[in-house]
Tab-separated table of C-alpha atoms in Angstrom:
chain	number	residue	atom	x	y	z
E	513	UNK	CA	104.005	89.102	82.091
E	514	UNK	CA	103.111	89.628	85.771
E	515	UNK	CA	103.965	92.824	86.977
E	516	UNK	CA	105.445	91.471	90.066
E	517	UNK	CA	106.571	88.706	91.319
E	518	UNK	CA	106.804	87.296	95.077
E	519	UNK	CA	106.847	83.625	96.910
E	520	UNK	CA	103.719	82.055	97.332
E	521	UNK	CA	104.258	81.398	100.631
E	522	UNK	CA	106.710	81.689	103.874
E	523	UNK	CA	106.859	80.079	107.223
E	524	UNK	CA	108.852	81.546	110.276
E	525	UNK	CA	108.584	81.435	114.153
E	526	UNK	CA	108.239	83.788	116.622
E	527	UNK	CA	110.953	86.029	117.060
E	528	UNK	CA	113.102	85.651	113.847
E	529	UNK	CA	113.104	88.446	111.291
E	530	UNK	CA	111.402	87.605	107.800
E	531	UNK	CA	112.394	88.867	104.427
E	532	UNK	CA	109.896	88.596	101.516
E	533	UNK	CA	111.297	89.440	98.352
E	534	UNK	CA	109.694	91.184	95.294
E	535	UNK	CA	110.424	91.090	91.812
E	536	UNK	CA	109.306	94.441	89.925
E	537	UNK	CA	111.702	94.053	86.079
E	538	UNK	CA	109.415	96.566	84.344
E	539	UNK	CA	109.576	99.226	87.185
E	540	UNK	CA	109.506	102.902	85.901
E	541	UNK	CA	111.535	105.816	86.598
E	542	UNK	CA	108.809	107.568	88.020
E	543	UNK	CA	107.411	104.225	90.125
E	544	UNK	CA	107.172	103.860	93.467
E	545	UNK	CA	107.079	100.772	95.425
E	546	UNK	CA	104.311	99.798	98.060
E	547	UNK	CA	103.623	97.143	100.742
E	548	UNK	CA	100.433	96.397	101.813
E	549	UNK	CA	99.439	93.523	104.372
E	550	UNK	CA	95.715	91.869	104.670
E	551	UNK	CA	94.500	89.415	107.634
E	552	UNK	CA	91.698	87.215	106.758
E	553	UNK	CA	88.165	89.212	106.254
E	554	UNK	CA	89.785	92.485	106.308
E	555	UNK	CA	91.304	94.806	103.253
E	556	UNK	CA	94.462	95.831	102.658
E	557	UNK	CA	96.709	97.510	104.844
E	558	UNK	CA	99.520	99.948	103.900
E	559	UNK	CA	103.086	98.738	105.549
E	560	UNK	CA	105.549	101.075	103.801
E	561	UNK	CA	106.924	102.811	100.370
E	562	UNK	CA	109.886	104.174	98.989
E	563	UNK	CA	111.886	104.789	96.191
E	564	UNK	CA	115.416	103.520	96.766
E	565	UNK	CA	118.025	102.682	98.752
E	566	UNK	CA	116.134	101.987	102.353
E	567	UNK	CA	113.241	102.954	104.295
E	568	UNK	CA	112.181	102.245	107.729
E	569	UNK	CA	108.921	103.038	109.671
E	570	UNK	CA	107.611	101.751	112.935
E	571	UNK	CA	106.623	98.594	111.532
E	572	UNK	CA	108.667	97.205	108.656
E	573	UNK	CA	111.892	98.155	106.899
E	574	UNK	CA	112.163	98.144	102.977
E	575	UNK	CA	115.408	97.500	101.239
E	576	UNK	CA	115.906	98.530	97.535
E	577	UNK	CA	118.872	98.109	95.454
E	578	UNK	CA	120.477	100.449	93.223
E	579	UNK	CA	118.581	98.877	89.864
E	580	UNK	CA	114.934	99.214	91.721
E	581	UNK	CA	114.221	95.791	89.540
E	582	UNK	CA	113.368	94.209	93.427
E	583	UNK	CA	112.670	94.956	96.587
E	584	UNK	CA	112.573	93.123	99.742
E	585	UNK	CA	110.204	93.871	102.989
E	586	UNK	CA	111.950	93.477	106.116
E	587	UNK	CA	109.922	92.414	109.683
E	588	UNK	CA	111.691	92.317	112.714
E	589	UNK	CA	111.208	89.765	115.208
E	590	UNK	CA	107.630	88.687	114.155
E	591	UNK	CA	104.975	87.339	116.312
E	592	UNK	CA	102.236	85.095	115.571
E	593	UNK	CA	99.952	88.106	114.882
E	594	UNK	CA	102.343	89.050	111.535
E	595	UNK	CA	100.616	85.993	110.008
E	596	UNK	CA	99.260	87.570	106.954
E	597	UNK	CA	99.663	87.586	102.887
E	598	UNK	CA	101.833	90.669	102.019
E	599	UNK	CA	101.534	92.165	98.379
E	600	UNK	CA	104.055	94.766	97.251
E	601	UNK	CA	102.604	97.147	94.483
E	602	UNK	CA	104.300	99.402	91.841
E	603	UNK	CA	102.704	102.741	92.041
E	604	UNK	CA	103.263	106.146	90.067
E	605	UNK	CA	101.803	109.358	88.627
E	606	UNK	CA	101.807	108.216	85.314
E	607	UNK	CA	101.031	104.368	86.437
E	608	UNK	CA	97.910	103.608	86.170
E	609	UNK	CA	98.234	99.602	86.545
E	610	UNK	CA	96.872	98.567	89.854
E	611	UNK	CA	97.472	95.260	89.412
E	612	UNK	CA	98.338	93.512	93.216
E	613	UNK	CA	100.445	90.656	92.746
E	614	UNK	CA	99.602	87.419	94.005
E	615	UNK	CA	100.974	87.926	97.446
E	616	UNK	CA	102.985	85.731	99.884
E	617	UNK	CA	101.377	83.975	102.312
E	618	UNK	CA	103.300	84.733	105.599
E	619	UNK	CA	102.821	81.932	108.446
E	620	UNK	CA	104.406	83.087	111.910
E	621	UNK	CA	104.611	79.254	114.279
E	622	UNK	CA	105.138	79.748	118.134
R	740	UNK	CA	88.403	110.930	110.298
R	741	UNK	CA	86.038	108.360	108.578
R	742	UNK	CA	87.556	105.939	106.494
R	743	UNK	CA	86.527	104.273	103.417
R	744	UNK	CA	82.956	102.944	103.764
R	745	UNK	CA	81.345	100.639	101.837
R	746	UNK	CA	77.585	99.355	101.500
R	747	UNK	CA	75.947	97.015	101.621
R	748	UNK	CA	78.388	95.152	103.553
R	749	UNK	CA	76.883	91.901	102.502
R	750	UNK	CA	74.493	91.307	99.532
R	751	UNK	CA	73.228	87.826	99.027
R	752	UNK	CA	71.315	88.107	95.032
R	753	UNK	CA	69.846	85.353	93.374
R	754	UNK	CA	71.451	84.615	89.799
R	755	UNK	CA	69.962	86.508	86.956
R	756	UNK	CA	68.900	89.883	88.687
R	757	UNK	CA	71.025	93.434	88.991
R	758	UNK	CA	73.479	94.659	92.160
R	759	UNK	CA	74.436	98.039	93.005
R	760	UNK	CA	78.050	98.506	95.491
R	761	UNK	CA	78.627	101.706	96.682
R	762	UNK	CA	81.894	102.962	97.892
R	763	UNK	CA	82.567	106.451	99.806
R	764	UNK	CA	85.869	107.312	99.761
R	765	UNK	CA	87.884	109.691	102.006
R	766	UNK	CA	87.011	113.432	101.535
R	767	UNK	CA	89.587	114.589	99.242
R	768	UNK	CA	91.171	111.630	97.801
R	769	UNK	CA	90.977	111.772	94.009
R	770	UNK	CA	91.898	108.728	93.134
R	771	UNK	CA	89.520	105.764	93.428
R	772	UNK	CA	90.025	101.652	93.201
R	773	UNK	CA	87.870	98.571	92.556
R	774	UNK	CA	88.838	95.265	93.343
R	775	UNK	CA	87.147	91.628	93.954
R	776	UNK	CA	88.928	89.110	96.127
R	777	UNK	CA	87.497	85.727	96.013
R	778	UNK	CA	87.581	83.125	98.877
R	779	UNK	CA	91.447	82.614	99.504
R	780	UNK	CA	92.297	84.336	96.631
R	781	UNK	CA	94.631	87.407	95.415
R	782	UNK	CA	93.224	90.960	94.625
R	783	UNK	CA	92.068	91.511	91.713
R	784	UNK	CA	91.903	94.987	90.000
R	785	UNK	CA	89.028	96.269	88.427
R	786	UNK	CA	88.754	99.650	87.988
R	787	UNK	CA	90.540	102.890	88.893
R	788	UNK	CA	89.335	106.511	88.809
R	789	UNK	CA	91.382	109.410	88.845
R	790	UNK	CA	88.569	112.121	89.752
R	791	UNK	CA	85.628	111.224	87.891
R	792	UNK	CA	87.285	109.425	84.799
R	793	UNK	CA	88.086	106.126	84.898
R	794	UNK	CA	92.165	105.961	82.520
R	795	UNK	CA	91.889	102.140	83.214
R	796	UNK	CA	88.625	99.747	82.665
R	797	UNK	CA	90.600	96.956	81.178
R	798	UNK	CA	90.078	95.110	84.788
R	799	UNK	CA	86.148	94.967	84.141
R	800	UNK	CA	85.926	90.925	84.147
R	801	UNK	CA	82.821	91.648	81.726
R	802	UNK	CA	80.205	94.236	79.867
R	803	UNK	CA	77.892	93.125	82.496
R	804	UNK	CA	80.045	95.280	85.016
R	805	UNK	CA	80.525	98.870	85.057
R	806	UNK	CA	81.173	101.763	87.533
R	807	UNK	CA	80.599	105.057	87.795
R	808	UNK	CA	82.110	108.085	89.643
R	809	UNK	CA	79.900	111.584	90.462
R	810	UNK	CA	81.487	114.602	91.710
R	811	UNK	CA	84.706	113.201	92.935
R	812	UNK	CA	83.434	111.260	95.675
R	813	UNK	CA	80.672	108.401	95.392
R	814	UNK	CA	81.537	105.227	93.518
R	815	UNK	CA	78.977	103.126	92.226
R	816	UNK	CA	79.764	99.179	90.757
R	817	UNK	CA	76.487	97.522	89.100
R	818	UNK	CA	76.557	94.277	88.066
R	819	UNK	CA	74.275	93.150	85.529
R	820	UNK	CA	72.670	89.683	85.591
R	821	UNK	CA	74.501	87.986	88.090
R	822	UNK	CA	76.393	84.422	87.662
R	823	UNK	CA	77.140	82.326	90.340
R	824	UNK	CA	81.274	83.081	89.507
R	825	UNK	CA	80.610	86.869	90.657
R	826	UNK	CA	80.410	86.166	94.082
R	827	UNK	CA	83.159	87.403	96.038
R	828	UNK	CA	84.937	90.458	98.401
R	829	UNK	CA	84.251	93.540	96.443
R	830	UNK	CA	86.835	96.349	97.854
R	831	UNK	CA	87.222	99.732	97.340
R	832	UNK	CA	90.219	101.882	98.201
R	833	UNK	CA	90.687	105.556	97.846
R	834	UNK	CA	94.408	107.597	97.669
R	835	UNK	CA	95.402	111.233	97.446
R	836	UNK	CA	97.671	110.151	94.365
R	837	UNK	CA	99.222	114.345	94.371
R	838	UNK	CA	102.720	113.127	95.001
R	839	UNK	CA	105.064	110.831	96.155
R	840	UNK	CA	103.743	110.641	99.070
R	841	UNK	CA	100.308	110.100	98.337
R	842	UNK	CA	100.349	106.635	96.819
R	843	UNK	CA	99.100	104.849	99.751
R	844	UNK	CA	95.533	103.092	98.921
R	845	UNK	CA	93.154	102.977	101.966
R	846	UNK	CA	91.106	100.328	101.976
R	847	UNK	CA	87.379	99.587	103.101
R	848	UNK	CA	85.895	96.799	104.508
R	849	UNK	CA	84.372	95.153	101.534
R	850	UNK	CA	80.512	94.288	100.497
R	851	UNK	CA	80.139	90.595	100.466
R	852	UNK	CA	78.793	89.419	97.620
R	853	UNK	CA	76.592	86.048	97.276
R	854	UNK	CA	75.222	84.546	94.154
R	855	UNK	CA	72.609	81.785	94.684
């Protein structure tokens, strides 16, 4: 069973706000839940992480209901440069899986 | 502060013979990953290090892979007789991993791998 689970892809223009959705059943007490997004020829970037409810940084906003089964990244008003593939990843003290999902291909049009 | 660094950043081998990746992680950060990313592919996990043991090798895609970890800091991947299907992004990432807040994986720029 994949760990998690996420779109393959998205499309969205300029200015809208984009929610990409992951799937995490197996999620741990003790997990935590990571965002990462990667342009092409570059690694990973950290977006955000959190445990529940919602968090909100500079950049993205992460929504997490009560069960912590999903989660779902929140952009605001994207521009073409948020075209990227964003992973989430299920992180923890005792978690040593480091598997990245397959990530969802974001495309931002003008 | 420095960042993740990573050498060589591009390695072009001819099949059959050995290559060495080195990764230098942050000062300080314990925790250690490997991961390959082929051409418009997903990450994909290798190894992990928590100081200088490696809990999870199950990534390894073969015996003719392994890593190594000395003193906390310097991470070594060799891969043994090269194939053609080895040639990819080879990342490293380093973390804190000391708390909650310390899950966040910093990433390095990748070594290039080619396999004629």
């Amino acid at each position: 069973l994949a760990k998690t689970t996420q779109p393959v892809s998205m499309d969205s223009y300029e200015g809208q706000e984009v929610n990409i959705t992951c799937s995490h059943n197996n999620i741990a007490t003790n997990d935590y839940i990571t965002w990462y997004q990667q342009f092409p020829s570059q690694g990973p970037r950290f977006i955000i992480q959190g445990y529940k409810t919602k968090v909100t940084n500079e950049v993205a906003s992460l929504f997490i209901p009560a069960d912590r089964k999903s989660s779902t990244l929140s952009l605001p008003r994207v521009s073409l440069s948020d075209t990227a593939v964003y992973y989430c990843l299920v992180v923890g003290y005792n978690n040593n899986d480091m598997r990245f999902g397959a990530g969802t291909r974001l495309t931002v049009k003008p | 502060g420095a960042g993740v660094s990573q050498s060589p950043s591009n390695k072009v081998t001819e099949k059959g013979k050995d290559v060495e990746l080195r990764c230098d992680p942050i000062s300080g950060h314990t925790a250690l990953y490997w991961y390959r990313q082929s051409l418009g592919q997903g990450l994909e996990f290798l190894i992990y290090f928590q100081g200088n043991s490696a809990p999870d090798k199950s990534g390894l895609p073969s015996d003719r892979f392994s890593a190594e970890r000395t003193g906390g800091s310097v991470s070594t991947l060799t891969i043994q007789r090269t194939q053609q299907e080895d040639s990819a992004v080879y990342l490293c990432a380093s973390s804190l991993r000391t708390g909650p807040s310390s899950y966040e994986q910093y990433f390095g720029p990748g070594t290039r791998l080619t396999v004629t």
